[in-house]
Short mmCIF file of C-alpha atoms in Angstrom, two decimals:
data_model
loop_
_atom_site.label_atom_id
_atom_site.label_comp_id
_atom_site.label_asym_id
_atom_site.label_seq_id
_atom_site.Cartn_x
_atom_site.Cartn_y
_atom_site.Cartn_z
CA UNK A 11 -23.07 -42.10 -43.23
CA UNK A 12 -25.27 -41.49 -46.25
CA UNK A 13 -29.03 -41.37 -45.82
CA UNK A 14 -29.36 -44.68 -47.70
CA UNK A 15 -27.12 -46.35 -45.08
CA UNK A 16 -29.17 -44.95 -42.20
CA UNK A 17 -32.33 -46.14 -43.90
CA UNK A 18 -31.00 -49.67 -44.39
CA UNK A 19 -29.83 -49.96 -40.76
CA UNK A 20 -33.22 -48.85 -39.49
CA UNK A 21 -35.13 -51.18 -41.82
CA UNK A 22 -33.05 -54.07 -40.42
CA UNK A 23 -34.14 -53.08 -36.90
CA UNK A 24 -37.74 -52.96 -38.09
CA UNK A 25 -37.40 -56.52 -39.38
CA UNK A 26 -36.04 -57.62 -35.99
CA UNK A 27 -39.05 -56.02 -34.32
CA UNK A 28 -41.34 -57.96 -36.66
CA UNK A 29 -39.46 -61.13 -35.80
CA UNK A 30 -40.46 -60.58 -32.18
CA UNK A 31 -44.07 -61.03 -33.29
CA UNK A 32 -44.99 -57.34 -32.95
CA UNK A 33 -47.48 -55.41 -35.02
CA UNK A 34 -44.98 -52.70 -35.98
CA UNK A 35 -47.60 -50.51 -37.68
CA UNK A 36 -50.54 -50.75 -35.23
CA UNK A 37 -53.81 -49.00 -35.96
CA UNK A 38 -54.15 -47.36 -32.54
CA UNK A 39 -51.87 -46.21 -29.74
CA UNK A 40 -52.38 -47.01 -26.08
CA UNK A 41 -52.83 -43.57 -24.52
CA UNK A 42 -54.61 -42.28 -21.45
CA UNK A 43 -52.99 -38.84 -21.23
CA UNK A 44 -51.13 -36.35 -23.38
CA UNK A 45 -47.63 -35.19 -22.46
CA UNK A 46 -48.76 -31.59 -22.06
CA UNK A 47 -51.58 -32.70 -19.77
CA UNK A 48 -49.23 -34.79 -17.59
CA UNK A 49 -46.64 -32.02 -17.25
CA UNK A 50 -49.26 -29.43 -16.35
CA UNK A 51 -51.10 -31.60 -13.82
CA UNK A 52 -47.93 -32.72 -12.03
CA UNK A 53 -45.72 -29.65 -12.24
CA UNK A 54 -45.55 -29.25 -8.46
CA UNK A 55 -45.84 -32.91 -7.41
CA UNK A 56 -42.86 -34.29 -5.46
CA UNK A 57 -41.67 -37.89 -5.76
CA UNK A 58 -43.08 -38.60 -2.30
CA UNK A 59 -46.51 -37.34 -3.41
CA UNK A 60 -46.34 -39.43 -6.59
CA UNK A 61 -45.46 -42.55 -4.57
CA UNK A 62 -48.18 -41.87 -2.00
CA UNK A 63 -50.85 -41.55 -4.69
CA UNK A 64 -49.58 -43.65 -7.61
CA UNK A 65 -50.71 -42.61 -11.10
CA UNK A 66 -50.36 -45.08 -13.94
CA UNK A 67 -50.46 -43.43 -17.35
CA UNK A 68 -50.19 -44.48 -20.97
CA UNK A 69 -48.53 -41.82 -23.10
CA UNK A 70 -47.47 -41.60 -26.74
CA UNK A 71 -44.62 -39.62 -28.30
CA UNK A 72 -41.69 -39.45 -30.67
CA UNK A 73 -38.32 -40.54 -29.27
CA UNK A 74 -35.92 -37.59 -29.37
CA UNK A 75 -33.16 -38.81 -27.04
CA UNK A 76 -31.87 -42.16 -25.77
CA UNK A 77 -29.28 -42.70 -23.04
CA UNK A 78 -28.24 -46.24 -22.06
CA UNK A 79 -26.89 -47.07 -18.57
CA UNK A 80 -26.36 -50.83 -18.39
CA UNK A 81 -29.67 -52.46 -17.57
CA UNK A 82 -31.45 -49.09 -17.63
CA UNK A 83 -32.33 -46.73 -20.48
CA UNK A 84 -33.51 -43.14 -20.20
CA UNK A 85 -35.37 -41.67 -23.16
CA UNK A 86 -37.26 -38.49 -23.93
CA UNK A 87 -40.44 -38.52 -25.97
CA UNK A 88 -42.11 -35.41 -27.33
CA UNK A 89 -45.59 -34.19 -28.22
CA UNK A 90 -46.69 -30.66 -29.21
CA UNK A 91 -43.22 -29.30 -28.51
CA UNK A 92 -43.12 -30.63 -24.91
CA UNK A 93 -41.00 -33.56 -23.77
CA UNK A 94 -41.36 -36.19 -21.05
CA UNK A 95 -38.71 -38.60 -19.75
CA UNK A 96 -39.27 -42.35 -19.82
CA UNK A 97 -37.29 -44.66 -17.53
CA UNK A 98 -36.86 -48.21 -18.85
CA UNK A 99 -35.42 -50.90 -16.58
CA UNK A 100 -34.87 -54.39 -17.92
CA UNK A 101 -36.48 -56.17 -14.96
CA UNK A 102 -39.58 -53.91 -15.01
CA UNK A 103 -40.61 -54.71 -18.58
CA UNK A 104 -42.66 -57.69 -19.65
CA UNK A 105 -41.20 -59.54 -22.63
CA UNK A 106 -40.44 -58.61 -25.31
CA UNK A 107 -40.29 -55.06 -23.89
CA UNK A 108 -36.55 -54.85 -23.24
CA UNK A 109 -35.79 -56.22 -26.70
CA UNK A 110 -38.00 -53.50 -28.17
CA UNK A 111 -36.17 -50.80 -26.20
CA UNK A 112 -32.82 -52.03 -27.55
CA UNK A 113 -34.10 -51.68 -31.12
CA UNK A 114 -35.34 -48.10 -30.76
CA UNK A 115 -33.97 -45.24 -32.87
CA UNK A 116 -34.32 -41.53 -32.38
CA UNK A 117 -37.38 -40.51 -34.38
CA UNK A 118 -39.44 -43.63 -33.65
CA UNK A 119 -42.92 -43.33 -32.15
CA UNK A 120 -43.76 -45.37 -29.06
CA UNK A 121 -46.37 -45.60 -26.33
CA UNK A 122 -45.36 -46.43 -22.78
CA UNK A 123 -47.45 -47.40 -19.78
CA UNK A 124 -46.35 -47.11 -16.17
CA UNK A 125 -46.45 -45.05 -12.97
CA UNK A 126 -45.24 -41.45 -12.74
CA UNK A 127 -42.13 -40.77 -10.69
CA UNK A 128 -39.36 -38.26 -10.25
CA UNK A 129 -35.73 -39.22 -10.75
CA UNK A 130 -32.93 -38.30 -8.34
CA UNK A 131 -32.42 -35.21 -10.51
CA UNK A 132 -36.07 -34.26 -9.92
CA UNK A 133 -37.27 -34.85 -13.49
CA UNK A 134 -40.85 -36.04 -13.93
CA UNK A 135 -40.73 -39.43 -15.67
CA UNK A 136 -42.79 -42.50 -16.58
CA UNK A 137 -41.35 -45.70 -15.14
CA UNK A 138 -42.24 -47.97 -18.03
CA UNK A 139 -43.89 -51.30 -17.31
CA UNK A 140 -45.04 -51.82 -20.89
CA UNK A 141 -43.97 -50.45 -24.27
CA UNK A 142 -45.95 -50.40 -27.52
CA UNK A 143 -44.03 -49.81 -30.73
CA UNK A 144 -45.96 -47.49 -33.06
CA UNK A 145 -43.85 -46.35 -36.02
CA UNK A 146 -40.26 -46.70 -37.25
CA UNK A 147 -38.47 -43.60 -38.56
CA UNK A 148 -36.54 -44.82 -41.61
CA UNK A 149 -34.52 -41.59 -41.73
CA UNK A 150 -32.72 -39.77 -38.91
CA UNK A 151 -33.81 -36.46 -37.44
CA UNK A 152 -31.57 -33.38 -37.62
CA UNK A 153 -28.57 -33.41 -35.25
CA UNK A 154 -30.06 -32.69 -31.83
CA UNK A 155 -27.64 -30.26 -30.26
CA UNK A 156 -27.86 -27.56 -32.90
CA UNK A 157 -31.35 -28.22 -34.21
CA UNK A 158 -32.29 -27.50 -37.79
CA UNK A 159 -30.68 -24.17 -38.73
CA UNK A 160 -30.71 -23.99 -42.53
CA UNK A 161 -33.70 -21.82 -43.42
CA UNK A 162 -34.22 -23.34 -46.85
CA UNK A 163 -34.52 -26.81 -45.32
CA UNK A 164 -36.67 -25.50 -42.47
CA UNK A 165 -39.25 -24.00 -44.85
CA UNK A 166 -39.17 -26.83 -47.41
CA UNK A 167 -39.39 -29.61 -44.82
CA UNK A 168 -41.45 -27.97 -42.14
CA UNK A 169 -42.10 -31.34 -40.50
CA UNK A 170 -38.38 -31.53 -39.61
CA UNK A 171 -38.40 -27.91 -38.46
CA UNK A 172 -41.26 -28.67 -36.06
CA UNK A 173 -39.49 -31.71 -34.62
CA UNK A 174 -36.06 -30.09 -34.31
CA UNK A 175 -37.13 -26.63 -33.10
CA UNK A 176 -39.81 -26.69 -30.38
CA UNK A 177 -40.11 -22.88 -30.49
CA UNK A 178 -41.52 -23.23 -34.02
CA UNK A 179 -44.40 -25.33 -32.70
CA UNK A 180 -45.08 -22.61 -30.12
CA UNK A 181 -45.15 -19.98 -32.88
CA UNK A 182 -47.87 -21.86 -34.75
CA UNK A 183 -49.80 -22.57 -31.57
CA UNK A 184 -49.75 -18.80 -30.98
CA UNK A 185 -50.89 -18.25 -34.57
CA UNK A 186 -53.90 -20.49 -33.98
CA UNK A 187 -54.79 -18.63 -30.78
CA UNK A 188 -54.46 -15.27 -32.54
CA UNK A 189 -56.85 -16.27 -35.33
CA UNK A 190 -59.28 -17.67 -32.76
CA UNK A 191 -58.97 -14.40 -30.83
CA UNK A 192 -59.71 -12.32 -33.92
CA UNK A 193 -62.78 -14.44 -34.66
CA UNK A 194 -64.04 -14.16 -31.08
CA UNK A 195 -63.46 -10.38 -31.05
CA UNK A 196 -65.49 -9.86 -34.22
CA UNK A 197 -68.30 -12.15 -33.10
CA UNK A 198 -68.53 -10.32 -29.77
CA UNK A 199 -69.10 -7.10 -31.74
CA UNK A 200 -72.03 -8.69 -33.55
CA UNK A 201 -70.29 -9.54 -36.84
CA UNK A 202 -71.45 -12.65 -38.70
CA UNK A 203 -68.74 -14.87 -40.20
CA UNK A 204 -69.43 -15.68 -43.85
CA UNK A 205 -67.70 -17.35 -46.81
CA UNK A 206 -67.31 -15.87 -50.28
CA UNK A 207 -65.91 -17.39 -53.51
CA UNK A 208 -62.21 -18.10 -53.81
CA UNK A 209 -62.58 -18.51 -57.59
CA UNK A 210 -64.04 -15.42 -59.20
CA UNK A 211 -64.94 -14.53 -62.80
CA UNK A 212 -63.67 -10.97 -62.20
CA UNK A 213 -60.94 -10.35 -59.60
CA UNK A 214 -61.64 -7.27 -57.53
CA UNK A 215 -61.26 -5.53 -54.22
CA UNK A 216 -57.59 -4.62 -54.58
CA UNK A 217 -55.02 -3.49 -57.11
CA UNK A 218 -52.98 -6.66 -57.66
CA UNK A 219 -52.09 -9.21 -60.33
CA UNK A 220 -54.27 -12.35 -59.97
CA UNK A 221 -53.61 -16.02 -60.59
CA UNK A 222 -55.62 -17.36 -63.55
CA UNK A 223 -57.13 -20.82 -63.97
CA UNK A 224 -59.65 -22.35 -66.39
CA UNK A 225 -62.91 -24.18 -65.73
CA UNK A 226 -63.20 -26.87 -68.38
CA UNK A 227 -66.93 -27.67 -68.07
CA UNK A 228 -67.96 -24.02 -68.37
CA UNK A 229 -65.06 -23.18 -70.70
CA UNK A 230 -64.28 -19.99 -68.83
CA UNK A 231 -61.30 -18.40 -67.13
CA UNK A 232 -61.49 -17.89 -63.38
CA UNK A 233 -59.23 -15.98 -61.00
CA UNK A 234 -58.12 -16.85 -57.49
CA UNK A 235 -59.40 -14.01 -55.36
CA UNK A 236 -57.09 -11.14 -54.54
CA UNK A 237 -59.60 -9.95 -51.91
CA UNK A 238 -63.18 -10.80 -50.83
CA UNK A 239 -64.24 -7.14 -50.71
CA UNK A 240 -66.76 -6.85 -53.53
CA UNK A 241 -68.63 -9.99 -52.47
CA UNK A 242 -68.79 -8.93 -48.83
CA UNK A 243 -70.21 -5.54 -49.84
CA UNK A 244 -72.82 -7.33 -51.93
CA UNK A 245 -73.93 -8.96 -48.66
CA UNK A 246 -74.37 -5.53 -47.05
CA UNK A 247 -76.50 -4.56 -50.06
CA UNK A 248 -78.51 -7.73 -49.45
CA UNK A 249 -79.35 -6.79 -45.87
CA UNK A 250 -76.64 -8.16 -43.59
CA UNK A 251 -75.58 -5.46 -41.16
CA UNK A 252 -72.15 -6.71 -40.06
CA UNK A 253 -70.12 -9.43 -41.81
CA UNK A 254 -66.54 -10.65 -41.70
CA UNK A 255 -64.46 -13.36 -43.33
CA UNK A 256 -61.15 -14.92 -42.34
CA UNK A 257 -59.98 -15.79 -45.79
CA UNK A 258 -57.16 -17.04 -47.95
CA UNK A 259 -56.31 -14.64 -50.75
CA UNK A 260 -53.82 -14.94 -53.60
CA UNK A 261 -51.70 -12.41 -55.47
CA UNK A 262 -49.42 -13.29 -58.35
CA UNK A 263 -46.60 -11.09 -57.17
CA UNK A 264 -43.11 -11.26 -55.68
CA UNK A 265 -41.99 -13.20 -52.63
CA UNK A 266 -40.20 -11.43 -49.77
CA UNK A 267 -39.85 -11.52 -45.98
CA UNK A 268 -43.23 -9.74 -45.87
CA UNK A 269 -45.01 -11.19 -48.90
CA UNK A 270 -46.25 -14.68 -49.74
CA UNK A 271 -48.46 -15.26 -52.82
CA UNK A 272 -51.00 -17.09 -50.63
CA UNK A 273 -51.88 -15.25 -47.44
CA UNK A 274 -54.56 -14.90 -44.75
CA UNK A 275 -56.70 -11.82 -44.13
CA UNK A 276 -59.61 -10.86 -41.96
CA UNK A 277 -61.96 -8.56 -43.84
CA UNK A 278 -65.08 -6.97 -42.37
CA UNK A 279 -67.90 -4.57 -43.33
CA UNK A 280 -70.32 -2.77 -41.02
CA UNK A 281 -73.40 -0.91 -42.26
CA UNK A 282 -73.74 2.59 -40.84
CA UNK A 283 -70.07 2.90 -39.81
CA UNK A 284 -67.39 5.21 -41.18
CA UNK A 285 -63.60 5.32 -40.96
CA UNK A 286 -63.55 6.62 -37.38
CA UNK A 287 -65.62 3.64 -36.20
CA UNK A 288 -63.29 1.26 -38.02
CA UNK A 289 -60.25 2.93 -36.44
CA UNK A 290 -61.65 2.29 -32.97
CA UNK A 291 -62.44 -1.32 -33.85
CA UNK A 292 -58.94 -1.87 -35.28
CA UNK A 293 -56.87 -0.40 -32.45
CA UNK A 294 -58.95 -2.22 -29.86
CA UNK A 295 -58.53 -5.47 -31.81
CA UNK A 296 -54.73 -5.15 -31.84
CA UNK A 297 -54.67 -4.16 -28.17
CA UNK A 298 -56.79 -7.18 -27.21
CA UNK A 299 -54.69 -9.61 -29.28
CA UNK A 300 -51.47 -8.20 -27.77
CA UNK A 301 -52.87 -8.66 -24.27
CA UNK A 302 -53.79 -12.26 -25.11
CA UNK A 303 -50.20 -12.82 -26.29
CA UNK A 304 -48.68 -11.56 -23.06
CA UNK A 305 -49.12 -7.78 -22.83
CA UNK A 306 -49.60 -4.53 -24.73
CA UNK A 307 -45.81 -4.05 -24.81
CA UNK A 308 -44.39 -6.53 -27.31
CA UNK A 309 -40.78 -7.04 -28.49
CA UNK A 310 -40.06 -6.38 -32.16
CA UNK A 311 -36.56 -6.90 -33.52
CA UNK A 312 -33.78 -4.40 -32.92
CA UNK A 313 -33.30 -0.72 -33.66
CA UNK A 314 -30.49 0.75 -35.78
CA UNK A 315 -28.16 0.64 -32.76
CA UNK A 316 -28.83 -3.06 -32.23
CA UNK A 317 -30.94 -2.53 -29.11
CA UNK A 318 -34.12 -4.57 -28.50
CA UNK A 319 -37.18 -2.68 -29.67
CA UNK A 320 -40.60 -2.66 -28.01
CA UNK A 321 -43.93 -1.82 -29.65
CA UNK A 322 -46.84 -0.55 -27.54
CA UNK A 323 -50.30 -1.61 -28.67
CA UNK A 324 -52.07 0.58 -26.15
CA UNK A 325 -54.97 2.44 -27.78
CA UNK A 326 -55.41 5.03 -29.16
CA UNK A 327 -52.89 4.85 -32.01
CA UNK A 328 -51.31 7.86 -33.71
CA UNK A 329 -53.11 9.45 -36.70
CA UNK A 330 -50.92 10.97 -39.44
CA UNK A 331 -51.86 12.31 -42.88
CA UNK A 332 -49.86 10.84 -45.77
CA UNK A 333 -48.36 14.21 -46.72
CA UNK A 334 -47.39 14.88 -43.10
CA UNK A 335 -45.67 11.50 -42.91
CA UNK A 336 -43.66 12.21 -46.07
CA UNK A 337 -42.63 15.60 -44.69
CA UNK A 338 -41.75 14.25 -41.24
CA UNK A 339 -39.71 11.21 -42.23
CA UNK A 340 -38.33 12.57 -45.49
CA UNK A 341 -37.21 15.91 -44.05
CA UNK A 342 -39.23 17.70 -46.74
CA UNK A 343 -40.84 21.10 -46.47
CA UNK A 344 -44.57 20.42 -46.13
CA UNK A 345 -45.56 23.17 -48.58
CA UNK A 346 -43.70 21.43 -51.41
CA UNK A 347 -46.19 18.56 -51.23
CA UNK A 348 -49.02 20.97 -52.19
CA UNK A 349 -47.38 21.82 -55.54
CA UNK A 350 -47.70 19.19 -58.33
CA UNK A 351 -44.48 20.40 -59.95
CA UNK A 352 -42.59 20.00 -56.67
CA UNK A 353 -44.07 16.52 -56.16
CA UNK A 354 -42.75 15.50 -59.59
CA UNK A 355 -39.35 16.98 -58.74
CA UNK A 356 -39.21 15.14 -55.42
CA UNK A 357 -40.14 11.88 -57.17
CA UNK A 358 -37.31 12.32 -59.66
CA UNK A 359 -34.84 12.95 -56.83
CA UNK A 360 -35.53 9.49 -55.37
CA UNK A 361 -35.66 7.80 -58.80
CA UNK A 362 -39.33 6.82 -58.85
CA UNK A 363 -40.05 4.76 -61.96
CA UNK A 364 -42.27 6.08 -64.78
CA UNK A 365 -42.63 9.54 -63.25
CA UNK A 366 -43.98 10.99 -66.50
CA UNK A 367 -46.77 8.38 -66.63
CA UNK A 368 -48.06 9.02 -63.10
CA UNK A 369 -50.35 11.61 -61.57
CA UNK A 370 -49.20 13.66 -58.55
CA UNK A 371 -51.48 11.50 -56.39
CA UNK A 372 -49.75 8.29 -57.47
CA UNK A 373 -46.36 9.92 -56.94
CA UNK A 374 -47.34 10.83 -53.37
CA UNK A 375 -47.84 7.12 -52.79
CA UNK A 376 -44.34 6.43 -54.13
CA UNK A 377 -42.83 9.17 -51.96
CA UNK A 378 -44.58 7.81 -48.88
CA UNK A 379 -43.27 4.31 -49.57
CA UNK A 380 -39.73 5.64 -50.06
CA UNK A 381 -39.51 8.08 -47.15
CA UNK A 382 -41.92 6.98 -44.45
CA UNK A 383 -43.19 3.40 -44.56
CA UNK A 384 -40.29 1.57 -42.93
CA UNK A 385 -39.95 4.29 -40.26
CA UNK A 386 -43.45 3.70 -38.86
CA UNK A 387 -42.56 1.34 -36.02
CA UNK A 388 -45.16 2.29 -33.41
CA UNK A 389 -48.80 1.74 -34.48
CA UNK A 390 -49.79 4.63 -36.77
CA UNK A 391 -52.89 5.23 -38.89
CA UNK A 392 -51.89 6.90 -42.15
CA UNK A 393 -54.91 8.84 -43.44
CA UNK A 394 -55.93 11.14 -46.33
CA UNK A 395 -54.92 9.08 -49.35
CA UNK A 396 -54.97 10.36 -52.96
CA UNK A 397 -58.05 9.21 -54.83
CA UNK A 398 -55.92 7.46 -57.48
CA UNK A 399 -54.73 4.99 -54.82
CA UNK A 400 -58.22 4.17 -53.56
CA UNK A 401 -60.81 3.42 -56.26
CA UNK A 402 -63.38 2.04 -53.80
CA UNK A 403 -63.34 4.83 -51.19
CA UNK A 404 -65.45 7.90 -50.41
CA UNK A 405 -63.89 11.30 -51.08
CA UNK A 406 -62.96 13.57 -48.20
CA UNK A 407 -65.60 16.27 -47.69
CA UNK A 408 -64.60 19.35 -49.68
CA UNK A 409 -61.44 17.70 -51.04
CA UNK A 410 -62.28 15.36 -53.95
CA UNK A 411 -58.58 14.66 -54.72
CA UNK A 412 -58.30 12.68 -51.48
CA UNK A 413 -60.32 9.91 -49.86
CA UNK A 414 -61.43 8.74 -46.40
CA UNK A 415 -59.02 5.84 -45.99
CA UNK A 416 -56.43 4.63 -43.52
CA UNK A 417 -53.66 2.11 -43.58
CA UNK A 418 -52.28 0.93 -40.24
CA UNK A 419 -48.50 0.62 -40.11
CA UNK A 420 -46.66 -1.23 -37.34
CA UNK A 421 -43.06 -2.40 -37.33
CA UNK A 422 -42.43 -0.66 -40.64
CA UNK A 423 -45.08 -2.62 -42.57
CA UNK A 424 -48.76 -2.31 -43.46
CA UNK A 425 -51.04 -4.31 -41.17
CA UNK A 426 -54.53 -3.07 -42.04
CA UNK A 427 -56.40 -1.12 -44.70
CA UNK A 428 -59.79 0.51 -44.25
CA UNK A 429 -62.27 2.78 -46.06
CA UNK A 430 -65.41 4.72 -45.68
CA UNK A 431 -66.81 2.70 -48.56
CA UNK A 432 -67.81 4.39 -51.79
CA UNK A 433 -71.54 3.76 -52.32
CA UNK A 434 -72.33 6.10 -55.25
CA UNK A 435 -72.72 3.79 -58.29
CA UNK A 436 -72.08 6.60 -60.80
CA UNK A 437 -68.78 7.58 -59.19
CA UNK A 438 -67.82 3.92 -58.75
CA UNK A 439 -68.32 3.28 -62.47
CA UNK A 440 -66.15 6.30 -63.26
CA UNK A 441 -63.43 4.98 -60.96
CA UNK A 442 -63.55 1.54 -62.60
CA UNK A 443 -63.30 3.17 -66.03
CA UNK A 444 -60.26 5.14 -64.88
CA UNK A 445 -58.71 1.86 -63.77
CA UNK A 446 -59.33 0.40 -67.23
CA UNK A 447 -57.41 3.30 -68.75
CA UNK A 448 -54.51 2.42 -66.46
CA UNK A 449 -54.64 -1.22 -67.57
CA UNK A 450 -54.56 -0.18 -71.19
CA UNK A 451 -51.51 1.93 -70.38
CA UNK A 452 -49.73 -1.17 -69.08
CA UNK A 453 -50.67 -1.40 -65.40
CA UNK A 454 -51.72 -5.06 -65.09
CA UNK A 455 -52.50 -4.57 -61.39
CA UNK A 456 -55.28 -2.05 -62.07
CA UNK A 457 -58.84 -3.19 -61.37
CA UNK A 458 -61.15 -4.74 -63.94
CA UNK A 459 -64.66 -3.43 -64.53
CA UNK A 460 -67.19 -5.37 -62.44
CA UNK A 461 -70.58 -4.27 -63.76
CA UNK A 462 -72.47 -6.66 -61.49
CA UNK A 463 -70.95 -4.89 -58.49
CA UNK A 464 -71.96 -1.52 -59.94
CA UNK A 465 -75.48 -2.90 -60.41
CA UNK A 466 -75.46 -4.02 -56.76
CA UNK A 467 -74.60 -0.45 -55.73
CA UNK A 468 -77.50 0.79 -57.86
CA UNK A 469 -79.79 -1.22 -55.60
CA UNK A 470 -78.42 0.74 -52.64
CA UNK A 471 -75.47 0.34 -50.27
CA UNK A 472 -75.81 2.15 -46.93
CA UNK A 473 -72.86 4.07 -45.44
CA UNK A 474 -70.37 1.31 -44.67
CA UNK A 475 -67.02 1.00 -42.93
CA UNK A 476 -64.73 -1.68 -44.35
CA UNK A 477 -61.53 -3.20 -42.95
CA UNK A 478 -58.87 -5.67 -44.05
CA UNK A 479 -56.22 -6.98 -41.62
CA UNK A 480 -53.21 -9.06 -42.65
CA UNK A 481 -53.22 -11.92 -40.16
CA UNK A 482 -49.86 -13.37 -41.21
CA UNK A 483 -48.20 -10.04 -40.44
CA UNK A 484 -50.14 -9.73 -37.19
CA UNK A 485 -48.68 -13.10 -36.16
CA UNK A 486 -45.21 -11.92 -37.22
CA UNK A 487 -45.50 -8.96 -34.86
CA UNK A 488 -46.95 -10.86 -31.92
CA UNK A 489 -44.31 -13.64 -32.14
CA UNK A 490 -41.39 -11.32 -33.02
CA UNK A 491 -40.79 -13.22 -36.28
CA UNK A 492 -38.62 -11.50 -38.88
CA UNK A 493 -40.06 -13.27 -41.95
CA UNK A 494 -43.57 -14.13 -43.08
CA UNK A 495 -42.23 -17.60 -43.89
CA UNK A 496 -41.70 -18.13 -40.17
CA UNK A 497 -45.46 -17.88 -39.52
CA UNK A 498 -46.83 -19.76 -42.57
CA UNK A 499 -46.56 -23.51 -42.14
CA UNK A 500 -45.86 -24.24 -45.80
CA UNK A 501 -44.68 -21.07 -47.59
CA UNK A 502 -44.27 -21.09 -51.36
CA UNK A 503 -40.71 -22.06 -52.33
CA UNK A 504 -38.82 -22.15 -55.59
CA UNK A 505 -38.35 -25.77 -56.80
CA UNK A 506 -35.07 -27.43 -55.88
CA UNK A 507 -32.35 -27.73 -58.50
CA UNK A 508 -33.10 -31.43 -58.97
CA UNK A 509 -36.73 -30.53 -59.60
CA UNK A 510 -38.22 -32.63 -56.81
CA UNK A 511 -38.25 -31.60 -53.20
CA UNK A 512 -37.09 -34.34 -50.86
CA UNK A 513 -35.39 -36.29 -53.68
CA UNK A 514 -31.82 -35.76 -52.48
CA UNK A 515 -31.16 -39.39 -51.62
CA UNK A 516 -27.41 -38.94 -51.16
CA UNK A 517 -27.57 -35.89 -48.94
CA UNK A 518 -25.47 -36.44 -45.83
CA UNK A 519 -27.07 -36.43 -42.41
CA UNK A 520 -26.25 -33.15 -40.63
#
């Protein structure tokens, strides 16, 4: 059948329901309990116990299965990824209840009222005495036995994905608990949650290409933030001691299994702290979140031999200098990474783009990405970054070519980024100016000059430890999800060929 035929058949049933005198689009559902609540409260109750202490409940849900047996009908309704059986018997239902049952389709919403019982098979059920019709599904749900498998459809029509694949609901319930856990962890450490602008006159805080919009009343261009960093540090200048923000940020860049243009971060700043303090905060945060998700040992995909892989989030995490990581995972003699000529040669060997336009420090970043990044499965802090890669970071004592920064890698991807924050306004201005030179040379991801931020530093920023954590990727790890699209409810998708998502009227039901 074509979707238009399914729709017509269901609309005819809706008209028959209206002919029974029903309000087929009621304003409110009869409900005394949720399905999850009923299942949890009665998990151990036998049928004898349910009969001895009768419980009458009213419960709402979407119909996901119907099985007719003469004058009886068994159905399953679902809520929040959990299902409950309903037992309809013709003689139990007040009119027009049985007529309503016979007009139900999979996908409809109903409310049923009746006592709890267990069937001969031991399944907890509601023995319906009354049914309230709530909403007619004009279109069918995905075929029940195989669920919704096509990833394009799953991401584009997440509402169908959630109905067809209960594990997806559990993933997003876990996501919510993770974000709540991060917030609670930071608040327990004395951090104050704040909000900073999502539209900014100068995008800053990261090297990335921003989205641009225009404010008509002020006749000015604005940028969706690529990071909240510079505003949060302004708050430290203003006198806040510890601040954090769980924020949406936007980067006008490619889409991949680990990148979405709109993403969620937690970013924090603590006056008086340095990188070592932030390391302790970060590894304890990940350990606590892992414990809340079921344990410090968490599954993560498969290794090269196809065997299940396990990541341990037990603190402390490994510390590894960037050069040491390149040498270890690239099989490169460590001394070669001290010679600029050898660094250039190594970059050419792996076909790094624009070698002649880059400094040795930038090339070290390319070599690290090529040789080491995807090999860092267990939690590892990569430290000692070249200054060219970190315009907002303090230099290492006695080594001005490198800075006091870490990136945390887990599962072969970056999860967190942290600095001992640069608070010298003269040096910061020089760094911004160096970034402008890069922009003029064609790097449209280099930072713009934010003179107001420099002025803020001139008023005094105390020693500060800053941290950014990618929460989407944290959820990927904790739920063993291979793609960032699996943990973002509505990921950005390319438009369909017809130009309008959901407009495929003649698509066949699968």
